[in-house]
Structures are given as structure tokens and as C-alpha cells.
Amino acid sequence: MTSLYSAAVAYLDDTRTAREELYKWFHQNPELSMQEEGTVQRILAELDDAGVPGQRVGHGVVAVLTNGDGPTVAMRADFDALPVKEDSGVDYASTATQVSERTGTEVPVAHMCGHDFHTTWLISTVRFLATHRELWSGTFEAVFQPAEETAEGGKDLVAHGITDAMPTPDIMLGQHVMGVLPMGTVATNAGVSFSTASTIKVTLRGTGSHGSMPEKSVDPIVLAANVIMNLQTIVSREIKPQEMAVVTVGAIHGGAKSNIIPSEVVLDLNTRCYSAEVQEQLHGAIERIVRGLCTAARAQEPQFEYSDLFPLLVNDPDVTHRVTESFKELLGDDATGSYDPFAGSEDFPDVPNAFDVPYTFWIVGGFPDPATAPGNHSPQFVPQLDPTLDLGTRATVAALTPWLAKDNG
């Protein structure tokens, strides 16, 4: 066990009360994606108090700790919340609401994906490293990212010059709390780990009419039904069985009254897969099928709007191996596992991809029993404080140890 990791364990024991208070503050003050100003101000205040001033980059924050010669390691934490009403039963549950800039409506807001843990873990790591400089050498970069839930945050950091705001790291690290592992454990995976994803808004335009005069209409509801059914053939008949692909029609908007044939229907689609090639194939097939059916129905040209574009997350094998071995040594073999690729998505790769550096992204267990744990985004998704609040910071220190610890190896 390295001196750096041993000191981290002691530090976490000494600072538990303060860290719990910080986590609960984030939990009770959640904010929607790209609207996280209060969260940013609290992060900046914590960094300033730690003697490591933060720098605003777009809607996010970057803090750089330089401590002599050595490698440069970056670590990312996301901090946005969800438009979900919490139903966890904890005494620090969120009761917050916020007016969504996307919809203009006031919605309940809660940290139902664990980003409050991620942010607390990274702030705790910065504070620890700032007060134990004698145990490590190199540069540590803390990247606090907005808007992961909408796939805007990483792109926002890149667009606002994160590659100029901090030195190019040698590697970048990330983690996420989930219910698929028992609490007290972590898991890694080399290679493809989280799917690429996209949201596609498809607008079908017909000709409205009275329900008693369908001959005067081009009915977009019938057209939408045909589109939905035909889209089901993409995965079953156009994608190789060996490939993972999902095409979901998640929402249908159209019509207001039983005797009115509307002039427009909007479909909200979601696609997921494990390669850029398959993603291109999915998008091409969707547009081809929709356009063909619109032509057959005498409808107008459809419109396609793409958003929530998540990159494919591919963990570097060498970085992942070094982090995994460090986990086994410092967290323990029993606390270190592996995970299979997720159909879920993450925009974490946007920043390391902009720097063109390798990365790895692991997961942290947050509930006693995966079989009964709520899923991320559930109104009940509040991981257990002990040991989860410590484990994420311990995992971060263990992960950076092979690069920054003075007595490693």
C-alpha cells in the first residue's frame, strides 16, 4: 500500500462530517443541465477554500494542481441533475424546483443519477492532494463538467477552449456510481464500454381535415403508425446479428380531438449502438424509410433534428489495466470486478477525445443488493452514504497512484 493511498484513507476518516455536509448540500440544491450556476459557484468556493483556484470554462470549472515533475492526470466529474421528483425517503431529499429553459415550465429537480457523489468525490480528491503534496509529484487536473444528461457538457467545455485552459493530460479518468454493483465495490472494462446514442426528432407533415372527410387529408397519424412499424425492421433486417443496435420510438405528439385529422405528427426517436459505422447505418435507414413512406403517402418532406449526441466510450486497454491492478492492490481483489458494455451512454469521452489522449471510465457500486437497487434516473436512486461517499475518493486516489504517487512501484 502506498503512502499516498494510506494518507487518503486517514484523511477521509478525519473529514467525514464535512464531506457529508458538502454532499448533502449538492443533493438538496440540484440544477438542470446548462442551468447549474449555483452548483458552479459552490464548486468555485470549495476550490478557493482549498487553495486551488478554479477557472470557469464555458458552463464548467477546471482546477489545476501542479506539484513538481511527473505525469499529468485529469479527472472529470459531472454535476447536473434531472427533472425528476425525488421519492427516496432520505431526510435530506431534494424538494427543489426550477424553470426549465428548454420547456419554459417549472419542474421538480433531483440528483437521481449520482452526480452529487461525483462532484463531492472530486472536490475531496483536490482537497486531499492539496494538503499532501509531499506524497505525490506531477500535475492533477480536476474537470467539473455540466450537462452530461443532455450530452452538451463535454461539448461545451471543448467549444469554450478547455484544450487551452489546462495542459494536455497524459491520461484522463472518470467514474460513475450505479446500482449494478454491490456497494463497496468498483468495476472496470477495457474497450467499448458505453454506447453511442442520439435523439432524433422526426416531424411528419400531412394535410389536416375533418374526421368525416378523410379523403381531403394526408393523415400524418396513419403515416406515423406506418413509420413506427417499419422502423422495427432496421435492427431485425438491416443490422448484423453480432452487432448491438437499438431504435426506440419514445414519444408521439399529434392530434387534439377525435374528429380532427391533424396536419402534423412529431416522433421522438432514440438510437444506440457500439460503433460509429452502425450509428451511421441506423441514421441512414431511419431517414430512408421515413422519406419513402412520406412519398408513398403524398406527405410533405419530413424534417429530422438530431440532439443528445453521445460519443462511443472506448476505454484504453493499457490505462484500464494499470488502474485495475491498482484497484486490486489498494481496494482489494474482492472489491474489484469487471463490467460488460452498457447500452447506456456517457459524454465523458468528448474532453479526452478533444485532447486526443487515452482514458478509462469505471463504475462504483452504491447499493447493498444489485437485484433490488433502483436504476439510475429512478426517483429512488440515492446511493447509500456509507461506504459510497468514501469509496469514490478512495478509487480516484488508487487510480491516479500509478502515475502520481512518489513511492509507487
CSV table of C-alpha atoms in Angstrom, one decimal:
chain,number,residue,atom,x,y,z
A,1,MET,CA,0.0,0.0,0.0
A,2,THR,CA,1.4,3.4,-1.0
A,3,SER,CA,1.9,6.3,1.4
A,4,LEU,CA,-0.4,8.3,-0.8
A,5,TYR,CA,-3.3,5.9,-0.5
A,6,SER,CA,-2.8,5.3,3.2
A,7,ALA,CA,-2.9,9.0,3.8
A,8,ALA,CA,-6.1,9.2,1.8
A,9,VAL,CA,-7.8,6.6,4.0
A,10,ALA,CA,-6.8,8.6,7.1
A,11,TYR,CA,-7.9,11.9,5.5
A,12,LEU,CA,-11.3,10.5,4.7
A,13,ASP,CA,-11.8,9.4,8.3
A,14,ASP,CA,-10.9,12.8,9.5
A,15,THR,CA,-13.1,14.8,7.1
A,16,ARG,CA,-16.2,12.6,7.0
A,17,THR,CA,-18.6,15.1,8.7
A,18,ALA,CA,-17.6,18.0,6.4
A,19,ARG,CA,-17.8,15.8,3.3
A,20,GLU,CA,-21.2,14.5,4.2
A,21,GLU,CA,-22.4,18.1,4.7
A,22,LEU,CA,-21.0,19.0,1.2
A,23,TYR,CA,-22.6,16.1,-0.5
A,24,LYS,CA,-26.0,16.8,1.2
A,25,TRP,CA,-25.7,20.4,0.0
A,26,PHE,CA,-25.3,19.3,-3.6
A,27,HIS,CA,-28.1,16.8,-3.2
A,28,GLN,CA,-30.5,19.4,-1.8
A,29,ASN,CA,-29.5,22.1,-4.4
A,30,PRO,CA,-29.8,20.3,-7.8
A,31,GLU,CA,-29.9,22.2,-11.0
A,32,LEU,CA,-30.9,21.3,-14.6
A,33,SER,CA,-28.4,20.8,-17.4
A,34,MET,CA,-26.8,24.1,-18.6
A,35,GLN,CA,-28.5,25.9,-15.7
A,36,GLU,CA,-26.1,24.9,-12.9
A,37,GLU,CA,-24.9,28.4,-11.8
A,38,GLY,CA,-25.4,27.8,-8.0
A,39,THR,CA,-23.5,24.5,-8.3
A,40,VAL,CA,-20.7,26.2,-10.2
A,41,GLN,CA,-20.4,28.9,-7.5
A,42,ARG,CA,-20.2,26.3,-4.7
A,43,ILE,CA,-17.5,24.3,-6.6
A,44,LEU,CA,-15.5,27.6,-7.1
A,45,ALA,CA,-15.9,28.4,-3.4
A,46,GLU,CA,-14.7,24.9,-2.3
A,47,LEU,CA,-11.7,25.1,-4.6
A,48,ASP,CA,-10.8,28.6,-3.4
A,49,ASP,CA,-11.0,27.4,0.2
A,50,ALA,CA,-8.7,24.5,-0.7
A,51,GLY,CA,-6.1,27.0,-2.1
A,52,VAL,CA,-6.6,25.7,-5.6
A,53,PRO,CA,-8.5,28.4,-7.5
A,54,GLY,CA,-10.9,27.2,-10.2
A,55,GLN,CA,-11.2,28.6,-13.7
A,56,ARG,CA,-14.5,28.8,-15.4
A,57,VAL,CA,-14.6,27.2,-18.9
A,58,GLY,CA,-18.0,27.6,-20.5
A,59,HIS,CA,-20.5,26.3,-18.0
A,60,GLY,CA,-17.9,24.2,-16.3
A,61,VAL,CA,-14.9,24.6,-14.0
A,62,VAL,CA,-11.2,23.5,-14.3
A,63,ALA,CA,-8.7,23.4,-11.5
A,64,VAL,CA,-5.0,22.5,-11.9
A,65,LEU,CA,-2.7,21.4,-9.2
A,66,THR,CA,1.0,21.5,-10.3
A,67,ASN,CA,3.4,19.7,-7.9
A,68,GLY,CA,6.8,19.3,-9.5
A,69,ASP,CA,7.9,17.0,-12.3
A,70,GLY,CA,5.8,14.0,-13.3
A,71,PRO,CA,2.9,12.9,-15.4
A,72,THR,CA,-0.3,14.9,-15.9
A,73,VAL,CA,-3.5,13.2,-14.8
A,74,ALA,CA,-7.0,14.6,-15.4
A,75,MET,CA,-10.2,13.6,-13.6
A,76,ARG,CA,-13.7,14.5,-14.6
A,77,ALA,CA,-16.9,14.8,-12.5
A,78,ASP,CA,-20.3,15.8,-13.9
A,79,PHE,CA,-22.7,17.9,-11.8
A,80,ASP,CA,-26.1,18.4,-13.5
A,81,ALA,CA,-29.3,16.9,-12.1
A,82,LEU,CA,-32.6,15.7,-13.6
A,83,PRO,CA,-36.2,16.9,-14.0
A,84,VAL,CA,-37.4,14.1,-11.6
A,85,LYS,CA,-39.3,14.4,-8.3
A,86,GLU,CA,-37.3,12.5,-5.7
A,87,ASP,CA,-39.1,9.8,-3.8
A,88,SER,CA,-36.2,8.3,-1.8
A,89,GLY,CA,-37.4,8.8,1.8
A,90,VAL,CA,-34.0,10.1,3.0
A,91,ASP,CA,-34.2,13.1,5.3
A,92,TYR,CA,-32.0,15.2,3.0
A,93,ALA,CA,-34.2,14.6,-0.1
A,94,SER,CA,-34.4,17.3,-2.7
A,95,THR,CA,-37.6,19.4,-2.8
A,96,ALA,CA,-36.1,21.8,-5.4
A,97,THR,CA,-37.9,23.0,-8.5
A,98,GLN,CA,-36.5,25.0,-11.4
A,99,VAL,CA,-37.9,26.6,-14.6
A,100,SER,CA,-36.5,24.6,-17.5
A,101,GLU,CA,-35.0,26.8,-20.2
A,102,ARG,CA,-35.9,24.1,-22.6
A,103,THR,CA,-39.6,24.0,-22.0
A,104,GLY,CA,-40.3,27.1,-20.0
A,105,THR,CA,-42.1,25.1,-17.3
A,106,GLU,CA,-41.3,24.7,-13.7
A,107,VAL,CA,-40.2,21.1,-12.9
A,108,PRO,CA,-39.0,19.2,-9.8
A,109,VAL,CA,-35.3,18.7,-9.9
A,110,ALA,CA,-33.2,16.0,-8.2
A,111,HIS,CA,-29.8,14.3,-8.3
A,112,MET,CA,-31.2,10.9,-9.4
A,113,CYS,CA,-28.1,9.8,-11.3
A,114,GLY,CA,-25.4,10.3,-8.6
A,115,HIS,CA,-23.7,13.4,-10.0
A,116,ASP,CA,-23.7,14.9,-6.5
A,117,PHE,CA,-21.5,12.0,-5.4
A,118,HIS,CA,-19.2,12.5,-8.4
A,119,THR,CA,-18.7,16.2,-7.6
A,120,THR,CA,-18.1,15.6,-3.9
A,121,TRP,CA,-15.6,12.8,-4.7
A,122,LEU,CA,-13.5,15.1,-7.0
A,123,ILE,CA,-13.6,18.1,-4.6
A,124,SER,CA,-12.5,15.7,-1.8
A,125,THR,CA,-9.6,14.5,-4.0
A,126,VAL,CA,-8.5,18.0,-4.8
A,127,ARG,CA,-8.5,19.0,-1.1
A,128,PHE,CA,-6.6,15.8,-0.2
A,129,LEU,CA,-3.9,16.3,-2.8
A,130,ALA,CA,-3.5,20.0,-2.0
A,131,THR,CA,-2.7,19.1,1.7
A,132,HIS,CA,-0.5,16.1,1.0
A,133,ARG,CA,1.9,17.4,-1.7
A,134,GLU,CA,4.8,15.6,-0.2
A,135,LEU,CA,3.4,12.3,-1.2
A,136,TRP,CA,3.0,12.8,-5.0
A,137,SER,CA,4.6,14.5,-7.9
A,138,GLY,CA,3.2,15.7,-11.2
A,139,THR,CA,0.1,17.6,-12.2
A,140,PHE,CA,-3.5,16.8,-11.3
A,141,GLU,CA,-6.3,18.4,-13.3
A,142,ALA,CA,-9.9,18.5,-11.9
A,143,VAL,CA,-12.5,18.9,-14.6
A,144,PHE,CA,-16.0,19.7,-13.3
A,145,GLN,CA,-18.4,19.2,-16.3
A,146,PRO,CA,-22.0,20.5,-16.7
A,147,ALA,CA,-24.9,18.9,-18.7
A,148,GLU,CA,-23.9,15.3,-19.0
A,149,GLU,CA,-27.5,14.3,-19.1
A,150,THR,CA,-28.1,16.2,-22.4
A,151,ALA,CA,-24.7,15.4,-23.9
A,152,GLU,CA,-24.0,19.1,-24.0
A,153,GLY,CA,-21.5,19.4,-21.2
A,154,GLY,CA,-18.3,17.9,-22.7
A,155,LYS,CA,-19.0,19.7,-26.0
A,156,ASP,CA,-19.5,23.0,-24.1
A,157,LEU,CA,-16.1,22.6,-22.4
A,158,VAL,CA,-14.4,21.9,-25.7
A,159,ALA,CA,-16.2,24.8,-27.5
A,160,HIS,CA,-15.0,27.2,-24.8
A,161,GLY,CA,-11.4,26.2,-25.0
A,162,ILE,CA,-10.6,23.6,-22.4
A,163,THR,CA,-7.7,22.5,-24.5
A,164,ASP,CA,-6.2,25.9,-23.9
A,165,ALA,CA,-7.3,26.3,-20.3
A,166,MET,CA,-5.2,23.4,-19.0
A,167,PRO,CA,-2.1,21.4,-20.0
A,168,THR,CA,-2.7,18.3,-22.2
A,169,PRO,CA,-3.0,15.4,-19.8
A,170,ASP,CA,-1.2,12.1,-20.3
A,171,ILE,CA,-4.4,10.3,-19.3
A,172,MET,CA,-8.0,11.1,-18.2
A,173,LEU,CA,-10.1,9.3,-15.7
A,174,GLY,CA,-13.8,9.2,-14.9
A,175,GLN,CA,-16.3,7.2,-12.8
A,176,HIS,CA,-20.0,6.7,-12.2
A,177,VAL,CA,-22.0,5.4,-9.3
A,178,MET,CA,-24.5,2.8,-10.3
A,179,GLY,CA,-26.8,0.1,-8.8
A,180,VAL,CA,-25.5,-2.8,-10.8
A,181,LEU,CA,-22.6,-3.5,-8.4
A,182,PRO,CA,-22.8,-4.1,-4.6
A,183,MET,CA,-21.8,-1.1,-2.6
A,184,GLY,CA,-18.2,-1.2,-1.6
A,185,THR,CA,-17.0,-2.4,-5.0
A,186,VAL,CA,-15.8,-1.0,-8.3
A,187,ALA,CA,-15.6,-2.4,-11.8
A,188,THR,CA,-13.5,-1.7,-14.9
A,189,ASN,CA,-13.8,-2.7,-18.5
A,190,ALA,CA,-11.3,-2.4,-21.4
A,191,GLY,CA,-12.5,-1.4,-24.9
A,192,VAL,CA,-16.1,-0.5,-25.8
A,193,SER,CA,-17.9,0.3,-22.6
A,194,PHE,CA,-20.8,2.7,-23.2
A,195,SER,CA,-22.8,3.0,-26.4
A,196,THR,CA,-23.1,5.9,-28.7
A,197,ALA,CA,-26.6,7.5,-28.7
A,198,SER,CA,-28.6,10.1,-30.4
A,199,THR,CA,-32.1,11.6,-30.2
A,200,ILE,CA,-33.9,12.3,-33.4
A,201,LYS,CA,-37.0,14.5,-33.7
A,202,VAL,CA,-38.9,13.4,-36.8
A,203,THR,CA,-41.6,15.8,-38.0
A,204,LEU,CA,-44.2,14.3,-40.3
A,205,ARG,CA,-46.3,16.9,-42.2
A,206,GLY,CA,-49.6,16.0,-43.9
A,207,THR,CA,-52.8,17.8,-44.6
A,208,GLY,CA,-55.4,18.3,-41.9
A,209,SER,CA,-59.1,17.8,-42.3
A,210,HIS,CA,-62.4,17.0,-40.6
A,211,GLY,CA,-62.6,13.4,-39.3
A,212,SER,CA,-65.6,12.9,-41.6
A,213,MET,CA,-63.6,13.9,-44.7
A,214,PRO,CA,-60.5,11.8,-44.7
A,215,GLU,CA,-60.3,11.9,-48.5
A,216,LYS,CA,-59.3,15.6,-48.2
A,217,SER,CA,-56.4,14.8,-45.8
A,218,VAL,CA,-53.0,13.4,-45.9
A,219,ASP,CA,-53.2,11.8,-42.5
A,220,PRO,CA,-50.0,12.1,-40.5
A,221,ILE,CA,-51.2,9.8,-37.8
A,222,VAL,CA,-51.7,6.9,-40.2
A,223,LEU,CA,-48.3,7.8,-41.7
A,224,ALA,CA,-46.7,7.8,-38.2
A,225,ALA,CA,-48.1,4.4,-37.5
A,226,ASN,CA,-46.6,3.1,-40.7
A,227,VAL,CA,-43.3,4.7,-39.8
A,228,ILE,CA,-43.2,3.2,-36.4
A,229,MET,CA,-43.8,-0.3,-37.6
A,230,ASN,CA,-41.4,-0.1,-40.5
A,231,LEU,CA,-38.6,1.3,-38.2
A,232,GLN,CA,-38.8,-2.0,-36.3
A,233,THR,CA,-37.2,-3.8,-39.3
A,234,ILE,CA,-34.0,-1.8,-39.2
A,235,VAL,CA,-32.5,-3.8,-36.3
A,236,SER,CA,-34.1,-7.1,-37.3
A,237,ARG,CA,-33.3,-7.0,-41.0
A,238,GLU,CA,-30.5,-4.5,-41.7
A,239,ILE,CA,-28.1,-4.9,-38.8
A,240,LYS,CA,-25.8,-7.9,-38.4
A,241,PRO,CA,-27.0,-10.1,-35.6
A,242,GLN,CA,-23.5,-9.8,-34.0
A,243,GLU,CA,-23.9,-6.1,-33.6
A,244,MET,CA,-25.8,-4.3,-30.8
A,245,ALA,CA,-28.3,-1.7,-32.0
A,246,VAL,CA,-31.5,-0.1,-30.6
A,247,VAL,CA,-34.1,2.1,-32.3
A,248,THR,CA,-36.7,3.3,-29.9
A,249,VAL,CA,-39.7,5.5,-30.6
A,250,GLY,CA,-40.1,7.1,-27.2
A,251,ALA,CA,-42.8,9.7,-27.8
A,252,ILE,CA,-45.6,10.5,-30.3
A,253,HIS,CA,-47.1,14.0,-30.4
A,254,GLY,CA,-50.0,14.7,-32.7
A,255,GLY,CA,-53.7,15.4,-32.7
A,256,ALA,CA,-56.0,17.2,-30.3
A,257,LYS,CA,-59.5,15.9,-30.9
A,258,SER,CA,-61.1,12.7,-32.2
A,259,ASN,CA,-62.8,14.3,-35.2
A,260,ILE,CA,-59.8,16.4,-36.4
A,261,ILE,CA,-57.2,14.9,-38.6
A,262,PRO,CA,-54.1,16.9,-37.7
A,263,SER,CA,-51.6,18.3,-40.2
A,264,GLU,CA,-48.5,17.3,-38.2
A,265,VAL,CA,-47.2,14.5,-36.0
A,266,VAL,CA,-43.8,14.5,-34.2
A,267,LEU,CA,-41.9,11.4,-33.3
A,268,ASP,CA,-39.1,11.3,-30.8
A,269,LEU,CA,-36.6,8.6,-31.6
A,270,ASN,CA,-33.6,7.3,-29.7
A,271,THR,CA,-30.8,5.2,-31.2
A,272,ARG,CA,-27.9,3.3,-29.5
A,273,CYS,CA,-25.1,1.1,-30.8
A,274,TYR,CA,-21.4,0.2,-30.2
A,275,SER,CA,-19.8,1.7,-33.3
A,276,ALA,CA,-19.8,4.8,-35.4
A,277,GLU,CA,-20.4,2.7,-38.5
A,278,VAL,CA,-23.6,1.1,-37.1
A,279,GLN,CA,-24.8,4.6,-36.0
A,280,GLU,CA,-24.4,5.9,-39.5
A,281,GLN,CA,-26.3,2.9,-40.8
A,282,LEU,CA,-29.1,3.4,-38.3
A,283,HIS,CA,-29.5,7.1,-39.1
A,284,GLY,CA,-29.4,6.5,-42.9
A,285,ALA,CA,-32.0,3.7,-42.6
A,286,ILE,CA,-34.3,5.9,-40.5
A,287,GLU,CA,-34.2,8.8,-43.0
A,288,ARG,CA,-34.6,6.5,-46.0
A,289,ILE,CA,-37.7,4.7,-44.5
A,290,VAL,CA,-39.3,7.9,-43.3
A,291,ARG,CA,-38.8,9.7,-46.6
A,292,GLY,CA,-40.0,6.7,-48.6
A,293,LEU,CA,-43.2,6.4,-46.6
A,294,CYS,CA,-43.8,10.1,-46.8
A,295,THR,CA,-43.6,10.0,-50.6
A,296,ALA,CA,-45.9,7.0,-50.7
A,297,ALA,CA,-48.5,8.8,-48.5
A,298,ARG,CA,-48.3,12.1,-50.6
A,299,ALA,CA,-47.0,13.9,-47.5
A,300,GLN,CA,-44.6,16.8,-47.4
A,301,GLU,CA,-40.8,16.3,-47.0
A,302,PRO,CA,-40.1,15.2,-43.4
A,303,GLN,CA,-37.8,17.1,-41.0
A,304,PHE,CA,-35.0,15.5,-38.9
A,305,GLU,CA,-33.5,17.2,-35.9
A,306,TYR,CA,-30.6,15.5,-34.1
A,307,SER,CA,-29.7,16.2,-30.5
A,308,ASP,CA,-28.3,14.5,-27.3
A,309,LEU,CA,-25.4,13.1,-29.4
A,310,PHE,CA,-23.4,10.9,-27.1
A,311,PRO,CA,-20.0,9.6,-28.2
A,312,LEU,CA,-18.9,6.0,-28.1
A,313,LEU,CA,-16.9,5.3,-24.9
A,314,VAL,CA,-13.9,3.1,-25.5
A,315,ASN,CA,-11.6,2.6,-22.6
A,316,ASP,CA,-7.9,2.4,-23.4
A,317,PRO,CA,-6.6,-1.1,-22.6
A,318,ASP,CA,-3.3,-0.1,-21.1
A,319,VAL,CA,-4.7,2.7,-18.9
A,320,THR,CA,-7.5,0.4,-17.8
A,321,HIS,CA,-5.1,-2.4,-17.0
A,322,ARG,CA,-2.9,-0.1,-14.8
A,323,VAL,CA,-6.0,1.3,-13.0
A,324,THR,CA,-7.4,-2.2,-12.5
A,325,GLU,CA,-4.2,-3.5,-11.0
A,326,SER,CA,-4.0,-0.5,-8.6
A,327,PHE,CA,-7.6,-1.2,-7.6
A,328,LYS,CA,-6.8,-4.8,-6.8
A,329,GLU,CA,-3.7,-3.8,-4.8
A,330,LEU,CA,-5.3,-0.9,-2.8
A,331,LEU,CA,-9.0,-1.5,-2.7
A,332,GLY,CA,-8.6,-5.3,-2.7
A,333,ASP,CA,-9.4,-8.2,-5.1
A,334,ASP,CA,-12.8,-8.7,-3.5
A,335,ALA,CA,-13.7,-5.1,-4.2
A,336,THR,CA,-12.5,-5.0,-7.8
A,337,GLY,CA,-14.6,-6.5,-10.6
A,338,SER,CA,-15.3,-6.1,-14.3
A,339,TYR,CA,-18.4,-4.9,-16.2
A,340,ASP,CA,-19.9,-5.7,-19.6
A,341,PRO,CA,-20.5,-2.9,-22.1
A,342,PHE,CA,-23.6,-0.8,-21.2
A,343,ALA,CA,-26.3,0.2,-23.7
A,344,GLY,CA,-26.4,3.4,-21.7
A,345,SER,CA,-24.4,6.4,-22.8
A,346,GLU,CA,-21.9,8.9,-21.4
A,347,ASP,CA,-20.4,12.1,-22.9
A,348,PHE,CA,-17.2,11.7,-20.8
A,349,PRO,CA,-15.1,10.9,-23.9
A,350,ASP,CA,-15.7,14.3,-25.5
A,351,VAL,CA,-12.9,16.0,-23.5
A,352,PRO,CA,-10.2,13.4,-23.8
A,353,ASN,CA,-11.1,13.0,-27.4
A,354,ALA,CA,-10.5,16.7,-27.9
A,355,PHE,CA,-7.0,16.4,-26.3
A,356,ASP,CA,-6.5,13.1,-28.2
A,357,VAL,CA,-5.4,11.3,-25.0
A,358,PRO,CA,-6.3,7.8,-23.7
A,359,TYR,CA,-8.8,7.4,-20.9
A,360,THR,CA,-10.6,4.9,-18.7
A,361,PHE,CA,-14.0,5.1,-17.0
A,362,TRP,CA,-15.0,2.8,-14.2
A,363,ILE,CA,-18.2,2.3,-12.2
A,364,VAL,CA,-18.8,2.3,-8.4
A,365,GLY,CA,-21.4,0.3,-6.6
A,366,GLY,CA,-23.9,2.3,-4.4
A,367,PHE,CA,-26.5,-0.1,-3.0
A,368,PRO,CA,-26.4,-3.3,-0.9
A,369,ASP,CA,-28.0,-5.6,-3.4
A,370,PRO,CA,-28.0,-5.0,-7.2
A,371,ALA,CA,-31.1,-7.2,-7.6
A,372,THR,CA,-33.2,-4.7,-5.6
A,373,ALA,CA,-31.3,-1.5,-6.3
A,374,PRO,CA,-33.1,1.2,-8.2
A,375,GLY,CA,-31.9,2.1,-11.6
A,376,ASN,CA,-30.2,5.4,-12.4
A,377,HIS,CA,-32.8,8.2,-13.1
A,378,SER,CA,-35.3,6.4,-10.8
A,379,PRO,CA,-37.0,8.7,-8.1
A,380,GLN,CA,-35.4,6.3,-5.5
A,381,PHE,CA,-31.8,6.5,-6.8
A,382,VAL,CA,-30.0,7.7,-3.8
A,383,PRO,CA,-26.9,5.6,-3.2
A,384,GLN,CA,-26.0,4.7,0.4
A,385,LEU,CA,-23.7,7.2,2.0
A,386,ASP,CA,-21.5,4.7,3.8
A,387,PRO,CA,-19.3,3.4,2.2
A,388,THR,CA,-20.1,5.1,-1.1
A,389,LEU,CA,-19.0,8.6,-0.2
A,390,ASP,CA,-15.5,7.3,0.8
A,391,LEU,CA,-15.2,4.8,-2.0
A,392,GLY,CA,-15.3,7.2,-4.9
A,393,THR,CA,-12.5,9.3,-3.5
A,394,ARG,CA,-10.5,6.2,-2.5
A,395,ALA,CA,-11.0,4.8,-6.0
A,396,THR,CA,-9.8,8.1,-7.5
A,397,VAL,CA,-6.6,8.2,-5.4
A,398,ALA,CA,-6.0,4.5,-6.2
A,399,ALA,CA,-6.5,5.2,-9.9
A,400,LEU,CA,-4.0,8.1,-10.1
A,401,THR,CA,-1.4,6.3,-7.9
A,402,PRO,CA,0.4,4.5,-10.7
A,403,TRP,CA,1.1,7.9,-12.3
A,404,LEU,CA,1.5,10.4,-9.4
A,405,ALA,CA,2.4,8.6,-6.2
A,406,LYS,CA,6.0,9.1,-5.2
A,407,ASP,CA,6.5,5.6,-3.7
A,408,ASN,CA,4.5,3.7,-6.3
A,409,GLY,CA,6.4,0.6,-7.6
